[in-house]
XYZ file of C-alpha atoms in Angstrom:
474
model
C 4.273 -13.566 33.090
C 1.774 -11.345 34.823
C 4.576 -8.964 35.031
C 5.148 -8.449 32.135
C 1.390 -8.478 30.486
C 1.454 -5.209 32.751
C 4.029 -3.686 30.802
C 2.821 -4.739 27.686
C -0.412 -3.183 28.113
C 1.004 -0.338 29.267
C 2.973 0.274 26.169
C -0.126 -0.996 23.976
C -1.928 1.699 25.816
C 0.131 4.288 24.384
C -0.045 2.910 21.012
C -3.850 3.437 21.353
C -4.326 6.762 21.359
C -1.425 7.471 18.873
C -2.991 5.426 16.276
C -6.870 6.604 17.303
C -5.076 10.315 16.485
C -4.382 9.271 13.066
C -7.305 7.752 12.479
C -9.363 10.448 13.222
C -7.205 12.741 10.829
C -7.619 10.317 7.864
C -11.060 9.275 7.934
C -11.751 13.357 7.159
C -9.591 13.104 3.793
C -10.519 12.591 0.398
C -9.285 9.696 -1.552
C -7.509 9.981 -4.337
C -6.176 7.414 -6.498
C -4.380 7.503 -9.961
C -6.578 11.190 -10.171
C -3.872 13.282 -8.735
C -5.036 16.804 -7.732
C -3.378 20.052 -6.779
C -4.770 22.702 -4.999
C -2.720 25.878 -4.541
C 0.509 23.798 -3.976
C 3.611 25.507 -3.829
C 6.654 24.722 -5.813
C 10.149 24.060 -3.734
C 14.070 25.024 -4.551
C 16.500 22.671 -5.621
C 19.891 24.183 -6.880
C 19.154 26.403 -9.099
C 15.615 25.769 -10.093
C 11.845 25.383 -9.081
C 9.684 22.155 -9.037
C 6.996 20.228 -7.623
C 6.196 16.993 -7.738
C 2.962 15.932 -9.807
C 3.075 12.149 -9.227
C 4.662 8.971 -9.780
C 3.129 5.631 -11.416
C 3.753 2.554 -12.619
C 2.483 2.622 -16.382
C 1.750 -0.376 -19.021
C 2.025 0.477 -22.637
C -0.735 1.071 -24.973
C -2.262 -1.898 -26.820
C -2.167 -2.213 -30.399
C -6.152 -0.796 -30.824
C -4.627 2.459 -30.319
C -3.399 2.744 -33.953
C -7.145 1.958 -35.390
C -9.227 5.142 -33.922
C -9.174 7.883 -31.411
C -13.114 7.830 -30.414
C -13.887 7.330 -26.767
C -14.965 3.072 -27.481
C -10.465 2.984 -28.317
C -10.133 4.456 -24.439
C -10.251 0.901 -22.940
C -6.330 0.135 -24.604
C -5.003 3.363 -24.321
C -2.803 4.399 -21.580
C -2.048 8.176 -20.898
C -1.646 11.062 -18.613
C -3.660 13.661 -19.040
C -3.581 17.490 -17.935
C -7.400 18.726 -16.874
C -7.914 22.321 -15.846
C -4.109 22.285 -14.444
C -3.368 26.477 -13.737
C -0.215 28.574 -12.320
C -0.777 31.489 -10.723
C 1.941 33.634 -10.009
C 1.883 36.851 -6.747
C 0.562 40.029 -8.055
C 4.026 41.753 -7.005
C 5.468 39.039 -9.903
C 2.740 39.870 -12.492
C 3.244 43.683 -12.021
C 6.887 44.123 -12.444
C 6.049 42.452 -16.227
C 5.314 44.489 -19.525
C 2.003 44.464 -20.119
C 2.504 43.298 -24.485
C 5.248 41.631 -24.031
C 4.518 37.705 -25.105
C 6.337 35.752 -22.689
C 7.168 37.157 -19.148
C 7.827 33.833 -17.470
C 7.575 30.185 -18.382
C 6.439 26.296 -16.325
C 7.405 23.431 -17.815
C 5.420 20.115 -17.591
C 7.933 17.276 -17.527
C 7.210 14.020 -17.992
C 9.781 10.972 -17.795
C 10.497 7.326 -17.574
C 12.572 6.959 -14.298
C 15.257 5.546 -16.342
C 15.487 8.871 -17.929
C 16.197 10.771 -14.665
C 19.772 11.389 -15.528
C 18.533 13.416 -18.839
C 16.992 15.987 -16.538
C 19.318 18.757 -15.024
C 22.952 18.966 -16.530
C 24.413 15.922 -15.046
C 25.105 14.560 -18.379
C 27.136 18.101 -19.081
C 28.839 17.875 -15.887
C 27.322 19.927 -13.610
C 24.919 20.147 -11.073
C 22.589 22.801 -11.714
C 19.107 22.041 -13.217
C 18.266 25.468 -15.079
C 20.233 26.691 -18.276
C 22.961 29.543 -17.024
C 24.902 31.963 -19.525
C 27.374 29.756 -19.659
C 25.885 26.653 -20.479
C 23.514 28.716 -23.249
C 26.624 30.238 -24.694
C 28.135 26.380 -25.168
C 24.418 25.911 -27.441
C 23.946 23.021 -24.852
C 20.413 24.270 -24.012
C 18.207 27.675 -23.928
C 18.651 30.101 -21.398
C 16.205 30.370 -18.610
C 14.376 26.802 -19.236
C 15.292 23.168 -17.522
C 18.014 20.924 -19.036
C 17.612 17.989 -20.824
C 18.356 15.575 -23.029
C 16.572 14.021 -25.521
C 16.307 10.148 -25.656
C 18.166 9.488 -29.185
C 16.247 5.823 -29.026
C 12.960 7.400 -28.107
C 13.728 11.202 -29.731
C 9.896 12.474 -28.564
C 11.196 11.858 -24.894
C 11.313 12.516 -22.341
C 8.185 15.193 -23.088
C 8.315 18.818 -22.156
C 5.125 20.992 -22.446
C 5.699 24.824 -21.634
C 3.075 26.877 -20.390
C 3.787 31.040 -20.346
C 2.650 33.597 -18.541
C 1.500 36.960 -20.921
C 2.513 39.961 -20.272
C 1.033 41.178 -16.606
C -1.330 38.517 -16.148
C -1.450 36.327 -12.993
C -2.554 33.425 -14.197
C -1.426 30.943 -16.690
C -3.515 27.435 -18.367
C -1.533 24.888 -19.445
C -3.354 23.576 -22.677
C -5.089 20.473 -22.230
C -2.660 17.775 -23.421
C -2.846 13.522 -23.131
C 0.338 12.231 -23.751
C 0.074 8.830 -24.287
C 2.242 5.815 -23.360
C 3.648 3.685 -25.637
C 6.664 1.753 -23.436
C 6.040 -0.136 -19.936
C 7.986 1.976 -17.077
C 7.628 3.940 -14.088
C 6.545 7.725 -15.001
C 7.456 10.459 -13.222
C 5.837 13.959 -13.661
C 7.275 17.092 -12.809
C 5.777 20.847 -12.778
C 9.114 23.403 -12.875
C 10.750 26.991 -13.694
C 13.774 28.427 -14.003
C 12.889 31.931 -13.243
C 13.613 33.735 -9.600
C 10.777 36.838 -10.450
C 8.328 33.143 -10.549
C 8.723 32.591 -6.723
C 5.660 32.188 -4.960
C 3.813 30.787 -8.154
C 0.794 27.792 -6.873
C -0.256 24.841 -8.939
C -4.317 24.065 -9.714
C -6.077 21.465 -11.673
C -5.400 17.772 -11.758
C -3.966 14.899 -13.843
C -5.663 11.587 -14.258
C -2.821 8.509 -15.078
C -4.341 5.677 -17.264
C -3.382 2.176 -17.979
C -4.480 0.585 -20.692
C -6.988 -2.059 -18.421
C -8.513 0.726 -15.951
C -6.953 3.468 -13.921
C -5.326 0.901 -11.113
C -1.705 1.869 -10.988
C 0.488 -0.449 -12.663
C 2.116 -1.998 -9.334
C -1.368 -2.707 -7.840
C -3.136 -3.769 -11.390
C -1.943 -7.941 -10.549
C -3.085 -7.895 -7.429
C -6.605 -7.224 -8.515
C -6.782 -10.656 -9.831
C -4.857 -11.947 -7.019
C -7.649 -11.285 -5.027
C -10.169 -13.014 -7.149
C -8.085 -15.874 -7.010
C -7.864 -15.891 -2.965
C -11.563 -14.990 -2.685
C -12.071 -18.479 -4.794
C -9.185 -20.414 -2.218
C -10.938 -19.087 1.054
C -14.384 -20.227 -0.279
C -13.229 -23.451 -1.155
C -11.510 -23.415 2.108
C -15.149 -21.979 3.421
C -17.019 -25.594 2.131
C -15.112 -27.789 2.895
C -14.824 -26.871 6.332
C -18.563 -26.380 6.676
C -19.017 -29.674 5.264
C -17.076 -31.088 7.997
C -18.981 -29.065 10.627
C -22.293 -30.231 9.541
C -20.940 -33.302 9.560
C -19.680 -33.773 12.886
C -22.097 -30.807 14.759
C -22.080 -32.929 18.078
C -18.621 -33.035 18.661
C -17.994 -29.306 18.062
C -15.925 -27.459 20.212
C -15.812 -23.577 21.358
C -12.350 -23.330 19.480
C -14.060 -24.428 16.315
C -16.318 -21.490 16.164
C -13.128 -19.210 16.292
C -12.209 -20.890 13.394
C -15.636 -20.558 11.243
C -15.142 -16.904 12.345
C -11.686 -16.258 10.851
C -12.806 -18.202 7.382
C -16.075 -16.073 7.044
C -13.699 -12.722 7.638
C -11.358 -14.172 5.072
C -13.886 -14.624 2.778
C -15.485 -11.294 3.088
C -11.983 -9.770 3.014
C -10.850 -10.893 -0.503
C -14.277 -10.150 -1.713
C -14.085 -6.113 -0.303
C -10.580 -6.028 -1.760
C -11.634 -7.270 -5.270
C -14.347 -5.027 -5.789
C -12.747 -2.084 -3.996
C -10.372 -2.736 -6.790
C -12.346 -3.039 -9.735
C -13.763 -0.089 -8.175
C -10.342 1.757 -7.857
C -9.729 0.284 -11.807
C -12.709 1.513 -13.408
C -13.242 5.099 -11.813
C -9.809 6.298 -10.779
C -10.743 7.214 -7.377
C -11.350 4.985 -4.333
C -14.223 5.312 -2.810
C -14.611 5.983 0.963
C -16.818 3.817 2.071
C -15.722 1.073 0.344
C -12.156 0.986 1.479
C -13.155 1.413 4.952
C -15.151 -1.609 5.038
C -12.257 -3.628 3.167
C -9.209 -2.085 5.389
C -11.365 -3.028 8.671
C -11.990 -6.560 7.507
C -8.526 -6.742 6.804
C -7.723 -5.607 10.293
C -10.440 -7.442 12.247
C -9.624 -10.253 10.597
C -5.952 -9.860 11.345
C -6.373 -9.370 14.760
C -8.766 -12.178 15.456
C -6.321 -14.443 13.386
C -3.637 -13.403 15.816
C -6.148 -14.263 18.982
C -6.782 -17.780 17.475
C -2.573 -18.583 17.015
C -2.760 -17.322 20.406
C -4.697 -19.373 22.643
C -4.673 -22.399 20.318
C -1.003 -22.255 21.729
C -2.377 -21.525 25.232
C -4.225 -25.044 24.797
C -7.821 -23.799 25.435
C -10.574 -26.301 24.533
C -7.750 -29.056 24.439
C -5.561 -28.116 27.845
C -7.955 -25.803 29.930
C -11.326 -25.257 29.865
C -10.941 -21.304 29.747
C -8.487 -18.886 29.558
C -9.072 -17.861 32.968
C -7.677 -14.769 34.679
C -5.498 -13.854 31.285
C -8.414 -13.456 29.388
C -8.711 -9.562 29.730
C -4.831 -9.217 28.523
C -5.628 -11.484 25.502
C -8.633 -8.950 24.643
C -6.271 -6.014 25.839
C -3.615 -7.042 23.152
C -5.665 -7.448 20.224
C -7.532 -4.517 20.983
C -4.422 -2.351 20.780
C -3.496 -4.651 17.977
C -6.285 -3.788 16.156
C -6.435 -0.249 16.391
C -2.771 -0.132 15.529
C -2.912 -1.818 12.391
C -6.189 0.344 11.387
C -3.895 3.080 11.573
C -1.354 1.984 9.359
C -3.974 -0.061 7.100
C -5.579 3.487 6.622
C -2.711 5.525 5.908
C -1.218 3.152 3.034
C -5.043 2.864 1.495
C -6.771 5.827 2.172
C -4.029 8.708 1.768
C -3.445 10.168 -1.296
C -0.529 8.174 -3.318
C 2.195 10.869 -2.564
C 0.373 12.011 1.053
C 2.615 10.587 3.093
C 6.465 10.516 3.864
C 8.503 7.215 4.771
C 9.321 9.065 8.084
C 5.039 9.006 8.666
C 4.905 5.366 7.992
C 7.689 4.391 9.644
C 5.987 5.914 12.756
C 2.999 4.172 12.467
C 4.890 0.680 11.560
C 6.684 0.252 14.300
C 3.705 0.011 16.881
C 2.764 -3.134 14.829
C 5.934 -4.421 14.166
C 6.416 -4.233 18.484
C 2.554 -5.566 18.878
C 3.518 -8.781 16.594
C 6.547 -9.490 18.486
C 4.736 -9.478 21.235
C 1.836 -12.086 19.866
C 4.651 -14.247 18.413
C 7.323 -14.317 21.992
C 3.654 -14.837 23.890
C 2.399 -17.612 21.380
C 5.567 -19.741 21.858
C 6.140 -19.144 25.256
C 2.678 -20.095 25.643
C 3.072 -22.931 23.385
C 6.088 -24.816 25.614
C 4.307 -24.749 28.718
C 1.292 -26.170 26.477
C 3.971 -29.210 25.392
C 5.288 -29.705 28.852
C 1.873 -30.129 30.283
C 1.362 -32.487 27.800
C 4.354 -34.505 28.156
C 3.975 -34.792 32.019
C 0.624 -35.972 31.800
C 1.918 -38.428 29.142
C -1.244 -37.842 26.341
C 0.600 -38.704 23.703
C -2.663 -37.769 20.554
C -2.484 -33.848 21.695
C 1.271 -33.878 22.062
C 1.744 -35.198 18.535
C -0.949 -32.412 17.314
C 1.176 -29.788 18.947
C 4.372 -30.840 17.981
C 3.131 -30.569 14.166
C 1.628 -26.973 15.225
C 4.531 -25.658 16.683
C 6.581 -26.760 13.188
C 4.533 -25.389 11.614
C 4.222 -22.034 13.173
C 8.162 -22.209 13.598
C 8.208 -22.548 9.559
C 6.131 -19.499 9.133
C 8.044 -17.426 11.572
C 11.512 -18.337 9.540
C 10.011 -17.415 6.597
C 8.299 -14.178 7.817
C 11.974 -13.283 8.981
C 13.363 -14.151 5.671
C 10.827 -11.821 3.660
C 11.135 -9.064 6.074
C 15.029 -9.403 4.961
C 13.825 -9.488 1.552
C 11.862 -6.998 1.710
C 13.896 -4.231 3.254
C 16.733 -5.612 0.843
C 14.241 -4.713 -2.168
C 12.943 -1.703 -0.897
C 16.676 0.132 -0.049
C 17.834 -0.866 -3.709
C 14.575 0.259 -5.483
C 13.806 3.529 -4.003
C 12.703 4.732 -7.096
C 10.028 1.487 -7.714
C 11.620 0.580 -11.328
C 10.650 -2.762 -10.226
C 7.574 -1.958 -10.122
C 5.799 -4.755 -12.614
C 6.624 -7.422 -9.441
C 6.262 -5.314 -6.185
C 2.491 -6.762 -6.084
C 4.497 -10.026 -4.494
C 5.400 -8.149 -1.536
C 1.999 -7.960 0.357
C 1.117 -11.057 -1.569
C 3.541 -13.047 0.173
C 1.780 -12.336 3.569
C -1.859 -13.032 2.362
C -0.633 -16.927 1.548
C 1.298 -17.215 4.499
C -1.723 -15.826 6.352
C -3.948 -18.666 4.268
C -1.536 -21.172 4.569
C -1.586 -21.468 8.387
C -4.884 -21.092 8.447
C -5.183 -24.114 6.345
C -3.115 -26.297 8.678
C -5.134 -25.323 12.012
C -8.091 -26.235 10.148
C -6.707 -29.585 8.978
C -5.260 -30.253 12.849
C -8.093 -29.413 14.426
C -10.503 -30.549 12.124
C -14.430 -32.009 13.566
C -13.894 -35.308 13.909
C -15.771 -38.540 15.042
C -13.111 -39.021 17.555
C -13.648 -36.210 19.852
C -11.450 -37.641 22.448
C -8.565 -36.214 20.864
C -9.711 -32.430 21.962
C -11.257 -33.061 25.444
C -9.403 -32.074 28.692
């Protein structure tokens, strides 16, 4: 055992200052939320055209209030996208090979689509793979020369929507006009900034786009979990009296472990709180404040980690087997300090990035340190746990064998179905890359906040304050 604490905390160690790296580099970013800006970003080739990605959300459709005005009071139903101050500038070397009168001497289009219209973009419905009109598609009168492909939606003929922006004669700079497009069907939108045009090359993107649903600005996948949070905040308070109640109750036959366990339920508390208002925050500004996700994202983690330290040496049997931890103590602290810091990191980079900051191959790198630390609390908790039972059933106490046996069940139960829902999850994330299912992916982290509650929930009921004492002494 002591062997391999060592190596543990050797590989923990490393962990540390991987995730303390990326902390550091986050905590100096803006946060962005369903306000999506650009700043001199650079467009990319694929085949034979130009693009760059302007976001990706989940939208709701307009309520019916939208037909009765358009005054600022009808904003609250409405859900949009709309273009503010978005710019293309284009290399003077570009600009200067132009005529200075002539109209149009280059062309970005804005495209915006429902991801099950992602096969009407490019020429994959005319059998081929470019993405820009050729001469020989243009001769066919399939599309015009020099601009994207697509095809219209002959159920929904106004999508998906194209807005051009040109570039006049020599100039170097080009506005797209400020546009809203509203939304009038539930899907995931996808918005694209491309050109067809090689002389283009070089061309940066300015300016911003703000993504509404008709509620707030809370993306559409995230918009249920704001009242899931309400609705936990309520559970954990109820949770909060009625374990209180019993602690008043029974104050002279409290134990050390039952402070651990006032400690998790106040971080609990405080934890669905943060979320909720960092939320309605998030749903009624479009931005996400700094301050205010830090504080939720640390409870989250704190409380986490101390969660993780109460499984851990409730299974060691301290307070009910032996007095203290002893000389394992400083591993215990060792692991969820690692712990901790490890799942800051990754807590941070899926809250406090902007939405399209990071690549899968980023989070997967900061994943996997928690996904090794867990294993390591859950292999330690029930190794832990059946030296706890055999002690037990040598010294024959039959009251704290029964109470361990039902804690073991029930931790085995929540281990199967963490397993399961790690399957399902991994099954549901490789055949929805492109989040269509996005009205019901609020389940995913959902699932682990009741699982979370649930065990909770039976430690307090087994180890409950009692009048009979006896039951937890050595």
């Amino acid at each position: 055992m002591e062997r391999g604490d060592f190596r543990g905390a050797q590989a923990c160690g490393k962990g540390f200052w991987i995730s303390l790296l990326l902390f550091l580099c986050l905590i100096t970013t803006q946060v962005k939320g369903s306000i999506h800006e650009y700043r001199n970003e650079a467009f990319t080739t694929k085949s034979n055209a130009f693009f760059f990605h302007g976001g990706s959300e989940g939208l709701y459709a307009s309520k019916a209030s939208r037909h009765l005005d358009s005054s600022a009071s009808s904003q609250s139903g409405k859900s949009f996208i709309r273009f503010e101050g978005v710019t293309f500038r284009r290399t003077k070397e570009s600009a200067s090979r132009q005529e200075e009168m002539q109209q149009s001497t280059g062309v970005v289009e804005a495209i915006i689509l429902d991801v099950k219209d992602r096969e009407r973009i490019g020429g994959a419905f005319l059998k081929t793979s470019a993405i820009c009109c050729n001469h020989t598609l243009a001769e066919t009168g399939s599309c015009k020369l020099g601009e994207v492909i697509f095809q219209k939606n002959l159920e929904n003929p106004s999508w998906p929507r194209v807005i051009k922006t040109d570039f006049a004669g020599r100039n170097e700079e080009a506005k797209l006009e400020a546009d809203e497009i509203e939304i009038n069907s539930n899907g995931m939108y996808y918005l694209y900034f491309m050109f067809c045009n090689p002389e283009l090359k070089g061309t940066v993107i300015n300016g911003r786009t703000v993504w509404k649903n008709p509620n707030g600005y809370l993306p559409g996948k995230m918009t249920p979990l704001m009242t899931f949070f309400g609705i936990m905040s309520l559970a954990y308070l109820v949770l909060g009296l009625a374990w209180f109640l019993r602690f008043v109750q029974f104050w002279k036959d409290i134990i050390h472990l039952h402070y651990h366990i006032t400690a998790v339920i106040a971080l609990g508390m405080c934890e669905m709180a943060v979320w909720y208002f960092e939320y309605a925050n998030f749903n009624s500004t479009g931005l996400r404040p700094m301050g205010i996700t830090l504080w939720a994202v640390t409870f989250t983690t704190v409380k986490k980690t101390l969660s993780r330290l109460l499984l851990l040496v409730v299974s060691m049997g301290f307070g009910v087997v032996r007095p203290t931890l002893g000389g394992i103590t400083s591993k215990v602290l060792l692991l969820g300090l690692v712990y901790f810091i490890a799942s800051e990191a990754l807590e941070l980079i899926e809250h406090l990035g902007n939405i399209n900051d990071f690549s899968k191959k980023t989070k997967v790198f900061v994943v996997l340190p928690v996904v090794f630390l867990d294993s390591c609390f859950i292999l330690w908790i029930f190794s832990s746990l059946s030296k706890t039972l055999e002690k037990l059933q040598m010294r024959r106490n039959m009251a704290k064998l029964e109470l361990y046996r039902k804690f073991t069940n029930a931790l085995a139960v929540s281990v199967l179905l963490s397993i399961a829902w790690i399957g399902f999850e991994l099954y549901f994330n490789a055949t929805d890359p492109l989040s269509e299912l996005w009205q019901v992916a609020w389940v995913i982290p959902a699932f682990w906040t009741l699982l979370a509650y649930s065990l909770l929930v039976v430690i307090c009921v087994l180890w409950a304050p009692s009048h009979n004492p006896t039951r937890y002494l050595l």
